[in-house]
PDB file of C-alpha atoms in Angstrom:
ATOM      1  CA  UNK A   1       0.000   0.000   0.000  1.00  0.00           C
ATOM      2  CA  UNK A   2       2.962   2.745   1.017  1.00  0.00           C
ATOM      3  CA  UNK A   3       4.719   1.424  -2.247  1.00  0.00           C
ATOM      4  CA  UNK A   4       1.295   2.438  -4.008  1.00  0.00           C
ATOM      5  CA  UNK A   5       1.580   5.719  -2.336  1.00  0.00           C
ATOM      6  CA  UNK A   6       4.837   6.118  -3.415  1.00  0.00           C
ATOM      7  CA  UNK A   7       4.318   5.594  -6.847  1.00  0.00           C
ATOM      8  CA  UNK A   8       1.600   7.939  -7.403  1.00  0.00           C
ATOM      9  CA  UNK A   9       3.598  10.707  -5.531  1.00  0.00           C
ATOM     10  CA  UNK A  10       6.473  10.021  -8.438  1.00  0.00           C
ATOM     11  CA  UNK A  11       4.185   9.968 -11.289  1.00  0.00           C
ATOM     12  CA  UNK A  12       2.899  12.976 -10.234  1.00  0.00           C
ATOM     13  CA  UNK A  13       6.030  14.605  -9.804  1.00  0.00           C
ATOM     14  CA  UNK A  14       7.080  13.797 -13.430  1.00  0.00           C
ATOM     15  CA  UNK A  15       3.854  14.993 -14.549  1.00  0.00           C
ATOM     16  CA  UNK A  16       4.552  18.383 -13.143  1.00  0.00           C
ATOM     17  CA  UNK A  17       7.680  18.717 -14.145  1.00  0.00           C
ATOM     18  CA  UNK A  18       6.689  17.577 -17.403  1.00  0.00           C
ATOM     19  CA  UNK A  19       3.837  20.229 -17.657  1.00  0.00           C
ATOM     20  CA  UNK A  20       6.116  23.355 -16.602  1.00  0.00           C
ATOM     21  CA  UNK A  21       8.705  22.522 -19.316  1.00  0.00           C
ATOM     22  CA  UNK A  22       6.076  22.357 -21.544  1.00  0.00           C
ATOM     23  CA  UNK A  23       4.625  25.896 -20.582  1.00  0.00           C
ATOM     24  CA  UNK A  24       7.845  27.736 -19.893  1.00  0.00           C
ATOM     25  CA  UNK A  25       8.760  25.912 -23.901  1.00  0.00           C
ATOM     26  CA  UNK A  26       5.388  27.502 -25.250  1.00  0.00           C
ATOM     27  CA  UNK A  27       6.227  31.483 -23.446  1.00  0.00           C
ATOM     28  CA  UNK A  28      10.276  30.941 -24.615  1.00  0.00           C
ATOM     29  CA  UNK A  29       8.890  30.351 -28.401  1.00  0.00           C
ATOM     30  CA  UNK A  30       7.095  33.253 -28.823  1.00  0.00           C
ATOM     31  CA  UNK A  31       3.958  31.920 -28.005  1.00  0.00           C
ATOM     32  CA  UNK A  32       1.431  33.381 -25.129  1.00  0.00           C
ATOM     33  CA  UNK A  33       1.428  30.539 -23.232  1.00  0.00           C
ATOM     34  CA  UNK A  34      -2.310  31.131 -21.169  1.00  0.00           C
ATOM     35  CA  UNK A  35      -3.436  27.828 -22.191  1.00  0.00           C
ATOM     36  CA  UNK A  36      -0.312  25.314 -21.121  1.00  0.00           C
ATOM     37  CA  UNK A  37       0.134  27.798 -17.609  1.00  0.00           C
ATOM     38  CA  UNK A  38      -3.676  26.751 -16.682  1.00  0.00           C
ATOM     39  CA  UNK A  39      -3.238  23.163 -17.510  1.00  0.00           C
ATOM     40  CA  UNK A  40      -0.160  23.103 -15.301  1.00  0.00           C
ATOM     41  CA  UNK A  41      -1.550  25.320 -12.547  1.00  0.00           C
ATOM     42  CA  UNK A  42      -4.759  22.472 -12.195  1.00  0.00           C
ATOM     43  CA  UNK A  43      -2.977  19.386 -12.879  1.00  0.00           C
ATOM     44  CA  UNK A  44      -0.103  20.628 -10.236  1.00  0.00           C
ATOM     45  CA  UNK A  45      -2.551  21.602  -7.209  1.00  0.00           C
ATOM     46  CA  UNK A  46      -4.472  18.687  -7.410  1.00  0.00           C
ATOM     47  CA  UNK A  47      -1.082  16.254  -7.591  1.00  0.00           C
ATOM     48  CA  UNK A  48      -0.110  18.488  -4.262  1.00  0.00           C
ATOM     49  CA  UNK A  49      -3.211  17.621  -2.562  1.00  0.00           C
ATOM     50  CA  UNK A  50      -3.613  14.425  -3.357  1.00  0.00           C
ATOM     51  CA  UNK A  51      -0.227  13.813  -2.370  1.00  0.00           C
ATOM     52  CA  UNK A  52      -1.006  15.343   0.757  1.00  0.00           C
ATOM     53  CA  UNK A  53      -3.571  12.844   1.844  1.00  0.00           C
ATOM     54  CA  UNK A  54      -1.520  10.064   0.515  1.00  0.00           C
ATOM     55  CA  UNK A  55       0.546  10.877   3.095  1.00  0.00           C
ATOM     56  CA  UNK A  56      -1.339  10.991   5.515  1.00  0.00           C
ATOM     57  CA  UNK A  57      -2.164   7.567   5.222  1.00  0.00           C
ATOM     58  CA  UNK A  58       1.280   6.998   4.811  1.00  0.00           C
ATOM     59  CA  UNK A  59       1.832   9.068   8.556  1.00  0.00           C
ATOM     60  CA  UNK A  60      -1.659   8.436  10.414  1.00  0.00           C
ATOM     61  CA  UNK A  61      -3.151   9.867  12.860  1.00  0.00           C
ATOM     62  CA  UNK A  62       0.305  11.677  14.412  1.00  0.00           C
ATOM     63  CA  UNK A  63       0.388  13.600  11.472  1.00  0.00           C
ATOM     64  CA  UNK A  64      -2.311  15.630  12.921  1.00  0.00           C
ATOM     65  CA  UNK A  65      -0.447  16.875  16.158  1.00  0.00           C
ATOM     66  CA  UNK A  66       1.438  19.797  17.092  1.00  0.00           C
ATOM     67  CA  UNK A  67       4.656  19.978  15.230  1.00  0.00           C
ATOM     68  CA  UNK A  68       4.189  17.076  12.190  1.00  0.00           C
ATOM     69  CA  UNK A  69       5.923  19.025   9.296  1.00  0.00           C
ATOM     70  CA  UNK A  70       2.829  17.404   7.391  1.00  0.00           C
ATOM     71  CA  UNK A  71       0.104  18.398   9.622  1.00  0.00           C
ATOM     72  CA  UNK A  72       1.725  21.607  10.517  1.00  0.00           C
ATOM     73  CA  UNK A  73       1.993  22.515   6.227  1.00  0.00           C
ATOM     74  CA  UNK A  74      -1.381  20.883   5.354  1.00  0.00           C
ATOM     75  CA  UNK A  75      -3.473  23.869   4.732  1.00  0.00           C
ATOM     76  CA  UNK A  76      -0.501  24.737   2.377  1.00  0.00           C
ATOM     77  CA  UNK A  77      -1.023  21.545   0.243  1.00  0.00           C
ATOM     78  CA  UNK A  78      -4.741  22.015   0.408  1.00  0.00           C
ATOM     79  CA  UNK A  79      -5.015  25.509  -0.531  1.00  0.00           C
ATOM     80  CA  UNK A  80      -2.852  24.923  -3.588  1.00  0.00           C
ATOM     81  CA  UNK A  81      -6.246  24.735  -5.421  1.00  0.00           C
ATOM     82  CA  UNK A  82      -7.979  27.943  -4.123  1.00  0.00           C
ATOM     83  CA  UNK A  83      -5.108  30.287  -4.491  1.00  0.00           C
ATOM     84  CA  UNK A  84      -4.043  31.878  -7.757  1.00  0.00           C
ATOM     85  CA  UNK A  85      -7.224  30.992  -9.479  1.00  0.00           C
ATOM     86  CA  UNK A  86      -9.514  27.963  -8.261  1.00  0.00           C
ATOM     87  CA  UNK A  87      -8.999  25.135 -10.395  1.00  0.00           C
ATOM     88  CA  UNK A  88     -12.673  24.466 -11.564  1.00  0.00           C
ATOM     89  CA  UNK A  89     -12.959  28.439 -12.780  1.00  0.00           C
ATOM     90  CA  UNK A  90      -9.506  27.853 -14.560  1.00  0.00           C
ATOM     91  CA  UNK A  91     -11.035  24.624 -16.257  1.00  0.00           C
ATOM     92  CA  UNK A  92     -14.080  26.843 -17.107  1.00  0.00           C
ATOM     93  CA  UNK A  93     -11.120  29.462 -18.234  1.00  0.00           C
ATOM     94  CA  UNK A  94      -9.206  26.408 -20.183  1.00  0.00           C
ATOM     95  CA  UNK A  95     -12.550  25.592 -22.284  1.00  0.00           C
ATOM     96  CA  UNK A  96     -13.352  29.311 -23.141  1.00  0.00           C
ATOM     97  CA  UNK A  97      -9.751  29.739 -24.698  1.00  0.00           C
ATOM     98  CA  UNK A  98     -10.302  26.613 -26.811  1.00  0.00           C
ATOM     99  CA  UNK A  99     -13.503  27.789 -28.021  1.00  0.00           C
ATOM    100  CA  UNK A 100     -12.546  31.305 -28.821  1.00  0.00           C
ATOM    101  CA  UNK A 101     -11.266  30.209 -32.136  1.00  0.00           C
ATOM    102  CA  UNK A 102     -14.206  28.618 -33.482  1.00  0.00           C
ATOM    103  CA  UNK A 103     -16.123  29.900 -36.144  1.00  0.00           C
ATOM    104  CA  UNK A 104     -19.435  30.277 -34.111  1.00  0.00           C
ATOM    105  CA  UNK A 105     -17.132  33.407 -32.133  1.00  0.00           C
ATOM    106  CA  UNK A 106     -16.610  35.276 -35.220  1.00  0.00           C
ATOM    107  CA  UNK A 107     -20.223  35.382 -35.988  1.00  0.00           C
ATOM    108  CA  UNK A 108     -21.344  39.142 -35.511  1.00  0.00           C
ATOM    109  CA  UNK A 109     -18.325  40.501 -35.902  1.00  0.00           C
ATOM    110  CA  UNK A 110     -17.831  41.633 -39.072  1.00  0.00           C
ATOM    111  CA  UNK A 111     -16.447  38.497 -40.008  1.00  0.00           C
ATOM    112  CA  UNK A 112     -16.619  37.301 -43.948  1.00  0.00           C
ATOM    113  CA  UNK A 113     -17.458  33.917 -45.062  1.00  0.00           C
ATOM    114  CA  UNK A 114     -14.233  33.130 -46.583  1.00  0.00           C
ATOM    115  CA  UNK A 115     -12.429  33.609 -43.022  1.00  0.00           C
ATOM    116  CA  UNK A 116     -15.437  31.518 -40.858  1.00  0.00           C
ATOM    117  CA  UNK A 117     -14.390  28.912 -43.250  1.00  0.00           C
ATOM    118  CA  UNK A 118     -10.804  29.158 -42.604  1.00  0.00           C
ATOM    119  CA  UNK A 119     -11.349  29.958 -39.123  1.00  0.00           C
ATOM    120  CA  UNK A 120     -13.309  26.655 -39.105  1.00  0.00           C
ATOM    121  CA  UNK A 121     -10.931  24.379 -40.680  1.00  0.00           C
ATOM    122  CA  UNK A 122      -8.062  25.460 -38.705  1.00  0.00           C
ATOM    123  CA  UNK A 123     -10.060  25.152 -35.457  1.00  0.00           C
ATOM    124  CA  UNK A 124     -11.615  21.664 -36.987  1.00  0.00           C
ATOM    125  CA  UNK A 125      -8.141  20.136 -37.492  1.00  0.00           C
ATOM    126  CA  UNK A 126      -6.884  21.409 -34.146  1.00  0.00           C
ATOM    127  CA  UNK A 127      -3.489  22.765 -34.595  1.00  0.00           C
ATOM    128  CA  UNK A 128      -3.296  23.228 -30.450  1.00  0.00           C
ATOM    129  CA  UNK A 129      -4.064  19.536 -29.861  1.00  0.00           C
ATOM    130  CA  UNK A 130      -3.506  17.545 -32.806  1.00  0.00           C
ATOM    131  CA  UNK A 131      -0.891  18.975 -35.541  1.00  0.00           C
ATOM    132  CA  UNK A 132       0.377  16.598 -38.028  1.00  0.00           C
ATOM    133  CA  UNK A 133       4.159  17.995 -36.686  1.00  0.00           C
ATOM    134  CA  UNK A 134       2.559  16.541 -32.967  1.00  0.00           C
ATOM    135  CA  UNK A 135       1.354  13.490 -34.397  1.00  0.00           C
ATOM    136  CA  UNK A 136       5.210  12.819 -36.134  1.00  0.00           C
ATOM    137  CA  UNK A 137       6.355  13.831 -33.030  1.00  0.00           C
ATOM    138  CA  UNK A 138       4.312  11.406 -30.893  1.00  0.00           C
ATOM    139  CA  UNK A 139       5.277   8.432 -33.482  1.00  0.00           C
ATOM    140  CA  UNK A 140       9.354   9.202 -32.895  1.00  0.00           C
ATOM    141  CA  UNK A 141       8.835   8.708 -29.101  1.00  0.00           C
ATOM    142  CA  UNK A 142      11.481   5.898 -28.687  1.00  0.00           C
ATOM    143  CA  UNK A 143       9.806   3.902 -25.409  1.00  0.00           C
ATOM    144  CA  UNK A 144       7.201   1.713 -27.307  1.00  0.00           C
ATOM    145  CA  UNK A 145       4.641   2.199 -24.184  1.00  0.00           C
ATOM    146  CA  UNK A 146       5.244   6.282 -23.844  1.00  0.00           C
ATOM    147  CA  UNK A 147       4.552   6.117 -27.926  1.00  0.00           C
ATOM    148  CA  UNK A 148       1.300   4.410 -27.856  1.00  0.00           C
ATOM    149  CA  UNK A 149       0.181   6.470 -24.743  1.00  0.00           C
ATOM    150  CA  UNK A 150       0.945   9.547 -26.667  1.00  0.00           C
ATOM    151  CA  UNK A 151      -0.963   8.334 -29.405  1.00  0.00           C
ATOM    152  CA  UNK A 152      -3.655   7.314 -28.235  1.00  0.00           C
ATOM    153  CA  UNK A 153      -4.190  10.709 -26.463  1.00  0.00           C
ATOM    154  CA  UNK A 154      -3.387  12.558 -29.183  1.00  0.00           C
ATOM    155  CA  UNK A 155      -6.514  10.681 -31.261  1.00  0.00           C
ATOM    156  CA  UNK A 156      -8.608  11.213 -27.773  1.00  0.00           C
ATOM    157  CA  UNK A 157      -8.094  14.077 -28.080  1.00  0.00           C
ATOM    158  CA  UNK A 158      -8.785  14.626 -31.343  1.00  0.00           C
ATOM    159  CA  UNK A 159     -12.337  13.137 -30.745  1.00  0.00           C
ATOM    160  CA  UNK A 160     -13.176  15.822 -27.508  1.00  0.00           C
ATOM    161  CA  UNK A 161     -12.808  18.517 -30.687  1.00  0.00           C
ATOM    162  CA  UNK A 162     -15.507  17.055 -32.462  1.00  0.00           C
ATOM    163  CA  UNK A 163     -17.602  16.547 -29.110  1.00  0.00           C
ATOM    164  CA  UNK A 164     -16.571  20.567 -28.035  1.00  0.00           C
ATOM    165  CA  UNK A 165     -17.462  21.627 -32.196  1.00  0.00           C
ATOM    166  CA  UNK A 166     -21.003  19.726 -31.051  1.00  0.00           C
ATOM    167  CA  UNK A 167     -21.296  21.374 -27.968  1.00  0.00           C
ATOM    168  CA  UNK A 168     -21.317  24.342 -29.401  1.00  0.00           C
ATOM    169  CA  UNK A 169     -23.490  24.113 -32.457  1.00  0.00           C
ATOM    170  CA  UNK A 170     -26.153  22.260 -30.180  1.00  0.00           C
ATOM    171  CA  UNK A 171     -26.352  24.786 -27.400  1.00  0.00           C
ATOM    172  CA  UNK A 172     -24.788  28.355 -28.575  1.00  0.00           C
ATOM    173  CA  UNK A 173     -24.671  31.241 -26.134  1.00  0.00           C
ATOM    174  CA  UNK A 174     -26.691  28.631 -24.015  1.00  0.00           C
ATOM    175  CA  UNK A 175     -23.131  26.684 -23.148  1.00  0.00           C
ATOM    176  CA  UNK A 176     -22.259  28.886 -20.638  1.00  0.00           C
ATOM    177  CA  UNK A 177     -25.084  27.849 -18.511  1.00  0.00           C
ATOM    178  CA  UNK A 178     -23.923  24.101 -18.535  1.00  0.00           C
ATOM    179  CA  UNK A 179     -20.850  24.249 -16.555  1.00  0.00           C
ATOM    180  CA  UNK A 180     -20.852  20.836 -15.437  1.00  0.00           C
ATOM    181  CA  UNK A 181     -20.630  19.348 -18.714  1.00  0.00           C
ATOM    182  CA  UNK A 182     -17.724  22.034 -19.453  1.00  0.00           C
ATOM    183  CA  UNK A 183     -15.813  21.093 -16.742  1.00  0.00           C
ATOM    184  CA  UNK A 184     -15.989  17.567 -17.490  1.00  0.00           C
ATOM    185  CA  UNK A 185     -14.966  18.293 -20.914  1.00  0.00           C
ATOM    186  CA  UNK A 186     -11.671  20.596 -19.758  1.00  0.00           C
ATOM    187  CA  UNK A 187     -11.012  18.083 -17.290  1.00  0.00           C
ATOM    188  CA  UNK A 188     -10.814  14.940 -20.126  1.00  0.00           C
ATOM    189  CA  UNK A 189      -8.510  17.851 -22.193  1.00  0.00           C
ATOM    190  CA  UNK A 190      -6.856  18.523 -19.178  1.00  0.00           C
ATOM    191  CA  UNK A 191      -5.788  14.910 -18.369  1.00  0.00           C
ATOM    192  CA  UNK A 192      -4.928  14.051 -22.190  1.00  0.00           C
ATOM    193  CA  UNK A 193      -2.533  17.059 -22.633  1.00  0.00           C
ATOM    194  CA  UNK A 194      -0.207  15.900 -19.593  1.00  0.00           C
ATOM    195  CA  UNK A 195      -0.170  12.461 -21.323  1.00  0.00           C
ATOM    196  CA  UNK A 196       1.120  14.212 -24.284  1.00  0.00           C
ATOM    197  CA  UNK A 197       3.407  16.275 -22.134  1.00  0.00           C
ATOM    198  CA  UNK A 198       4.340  14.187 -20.062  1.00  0.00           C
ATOM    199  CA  UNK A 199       5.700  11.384 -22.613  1.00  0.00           C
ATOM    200  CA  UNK A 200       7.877  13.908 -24.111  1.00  0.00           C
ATOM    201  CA  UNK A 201       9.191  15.309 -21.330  1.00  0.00           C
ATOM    202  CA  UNK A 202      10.127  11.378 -20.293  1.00  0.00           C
ATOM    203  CA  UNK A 203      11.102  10.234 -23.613  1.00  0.00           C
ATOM    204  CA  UNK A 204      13.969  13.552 -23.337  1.00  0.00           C
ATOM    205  CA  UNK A 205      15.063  12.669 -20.062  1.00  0.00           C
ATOM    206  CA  UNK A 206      15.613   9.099 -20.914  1.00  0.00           C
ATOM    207  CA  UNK A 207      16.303   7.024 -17.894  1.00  0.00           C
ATOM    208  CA  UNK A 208      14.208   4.004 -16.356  1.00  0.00           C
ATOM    209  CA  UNK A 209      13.134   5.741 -13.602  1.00  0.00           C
ATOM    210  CA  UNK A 210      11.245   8.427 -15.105  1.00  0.00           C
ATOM    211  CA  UNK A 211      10.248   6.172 -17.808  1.00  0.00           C
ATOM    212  CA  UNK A 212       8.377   3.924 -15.697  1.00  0.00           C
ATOM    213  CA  UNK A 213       6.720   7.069 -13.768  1.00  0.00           C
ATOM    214  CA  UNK A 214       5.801   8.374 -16.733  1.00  0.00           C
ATOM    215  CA  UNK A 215       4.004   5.176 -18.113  1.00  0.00           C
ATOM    216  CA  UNK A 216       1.697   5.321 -14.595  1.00  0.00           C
ATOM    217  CA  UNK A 217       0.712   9.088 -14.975  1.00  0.00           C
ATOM    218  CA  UNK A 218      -0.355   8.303 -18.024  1.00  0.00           C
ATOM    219  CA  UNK A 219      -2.229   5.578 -16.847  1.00  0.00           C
ATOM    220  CA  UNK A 220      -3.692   7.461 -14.182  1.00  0.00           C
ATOM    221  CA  UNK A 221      -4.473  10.298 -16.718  1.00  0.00           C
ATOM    222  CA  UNK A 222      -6.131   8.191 -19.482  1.00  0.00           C
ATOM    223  CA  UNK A 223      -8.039   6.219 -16.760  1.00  0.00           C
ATOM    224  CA  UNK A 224      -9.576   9.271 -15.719  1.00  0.00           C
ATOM    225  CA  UNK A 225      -9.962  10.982 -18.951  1.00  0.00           C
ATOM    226  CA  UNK A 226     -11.751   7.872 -20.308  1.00  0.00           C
ATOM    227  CA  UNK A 227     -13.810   6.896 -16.925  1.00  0.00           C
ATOM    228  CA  UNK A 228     -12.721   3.831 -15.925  1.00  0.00           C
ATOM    229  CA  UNK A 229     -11.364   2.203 -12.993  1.00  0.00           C
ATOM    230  CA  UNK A 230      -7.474   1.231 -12.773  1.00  0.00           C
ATOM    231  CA  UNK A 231      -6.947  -1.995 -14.294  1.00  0.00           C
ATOM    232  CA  UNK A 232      -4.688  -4.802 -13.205  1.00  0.00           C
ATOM    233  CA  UNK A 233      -1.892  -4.155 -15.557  1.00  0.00           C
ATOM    234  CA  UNK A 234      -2.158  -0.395 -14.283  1.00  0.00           C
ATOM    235  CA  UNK A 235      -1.979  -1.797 -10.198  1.00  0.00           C
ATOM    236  CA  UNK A 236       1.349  -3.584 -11.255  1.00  0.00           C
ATOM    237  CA  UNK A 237       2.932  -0.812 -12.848  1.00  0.00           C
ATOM    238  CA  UNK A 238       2.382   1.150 -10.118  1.00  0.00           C
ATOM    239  CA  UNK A 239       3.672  -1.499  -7.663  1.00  0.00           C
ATOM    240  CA  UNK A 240       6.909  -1.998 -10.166  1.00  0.00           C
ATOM    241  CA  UNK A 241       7.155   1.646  -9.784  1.00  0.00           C
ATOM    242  CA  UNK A 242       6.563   1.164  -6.357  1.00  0.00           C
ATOM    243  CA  UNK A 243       9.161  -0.925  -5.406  1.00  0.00           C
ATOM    244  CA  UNK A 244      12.116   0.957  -7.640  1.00  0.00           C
ATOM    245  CA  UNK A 245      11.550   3.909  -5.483  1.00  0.00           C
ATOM    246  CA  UNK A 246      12.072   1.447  -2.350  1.00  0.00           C
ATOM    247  CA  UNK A 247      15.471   0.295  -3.724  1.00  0.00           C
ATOM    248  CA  UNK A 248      16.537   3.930  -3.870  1.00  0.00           C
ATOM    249  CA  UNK A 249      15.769   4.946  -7.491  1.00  0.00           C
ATOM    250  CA  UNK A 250      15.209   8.495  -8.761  1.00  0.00           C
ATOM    251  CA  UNK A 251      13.666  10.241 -11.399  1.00  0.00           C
ATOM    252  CA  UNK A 252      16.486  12.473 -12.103  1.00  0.00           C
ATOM    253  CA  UNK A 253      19.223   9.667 -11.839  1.00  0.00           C
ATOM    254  CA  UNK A 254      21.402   7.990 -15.388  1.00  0.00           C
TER     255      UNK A 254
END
């Protein structure tokens, strides 16, 4: 079970990382970088506070008296999703800036026919989530399990544009009073860009360690993103991953 714990702590960790190399990539080319800063801001408070209670099944019940570094810091690891936006408006925020670019947002404003078109194919092919240079990209990935993670994501997530494109034609200005189904969507688009990200940033850093964390975030992440329960091959990935971190392995290490 603490081997469990473990494991998810250190897939977690690579997922952040992996998320804030891919934002602070996005700002250094030129590029605004709104969309890849809220992904990492959600995805990274709730790893922190989930890794907070895993710990405290890890520490028990003394982690709540005076003087537990965890206890004493838990409203720190808590609050990680309230502060600097609250992750549920920034998923709200996330879906808004994916939607801006569709041809239903030009409507009204001045726009010609010619551009909704082009507006529409460019949105339609997704050139944020599913560029031909990303797919080539995915398909060079050199660990065969990263590669068909990131694959399989990337065509995931080329599916949630079609579901968003029919969101949007079914219920117009209406949308915005269906939050829930929103933040389900931004939370399936959250979950499938840290695969992405987070098999890229492994596949770069190369060694077995961070390979194998890696392979459970994404897991974890297309578990979610899909709705299903862990399955058994997932529980003994974890528990391999488990166990290295036991010996003494690290995610940083040749």
């Amino acid at each position: 079970m603490v081997q469990g714990r473990l494991a998810r702590m250190a897939a977690s960790t690579i997922a952040c990382d992996s998320l804030a190399t891919w934002a602070a990539a996005a700002i250094d080319d030129g590029q605004s970088g709104e969309l890849e800063a809220i992904i990492a801001k959600i995805i990274a408070s709730q790893c922190v506070r989930e890794a907070a209670i895993e710990a405290i099944g890890v520490h028990g019940g003394r982690a709540f008296l005076t003087g537990h570094p965890l206890g004493d810091s838990l409203h720190d690891h808590l609050a990680v999703s309230i502060y600097e936006g609250e992750s549920d408006l920034l998923g709200l925020a996330l879906f808004k800036g994916l939607c801006k670019h569709h041809p239903l947002a030009l409507q009204g404003h001045g726009a010609s026919r010619s551009r909704r078109v082009v507006e529409w194919l460019a949105w339609r092919t997704g050139r944020w989530l599913r560029s031909d240079c990303g797919m080539a990209s995915d398909r060079a990935i050199l660990d065969r399990v990263l590669r068909e993670h990131a694959c399989g994501a990337r065509r995931m997530l080329a599916g949630l544009a079609v579901r968003i494109d029919r969101m949007l034609r079914r219920y117009g200005k209406s949308l915005a009073d269906r939050q829930l189904e929103i933040a389900a969507v931004s939370a399936e688009v959250q979950q499938l860009t840290s695969v992405l990200a987070t098999t890229h940033y492994a596949d770069a850093v190369g060694n077995t360690s961070a390979l194998l964390a890696a392979d459970c975030w994404c897991r974890m992440a297309l578990a979610r993103a899909r709705g299903r329960k862990l399955t058994a091959a997932d529980q003994t990935a974890l528990a391999a991953l488990g166990k290295s971190i036991v010996k003494g392995d690290t995610l940083d290490g040749p």
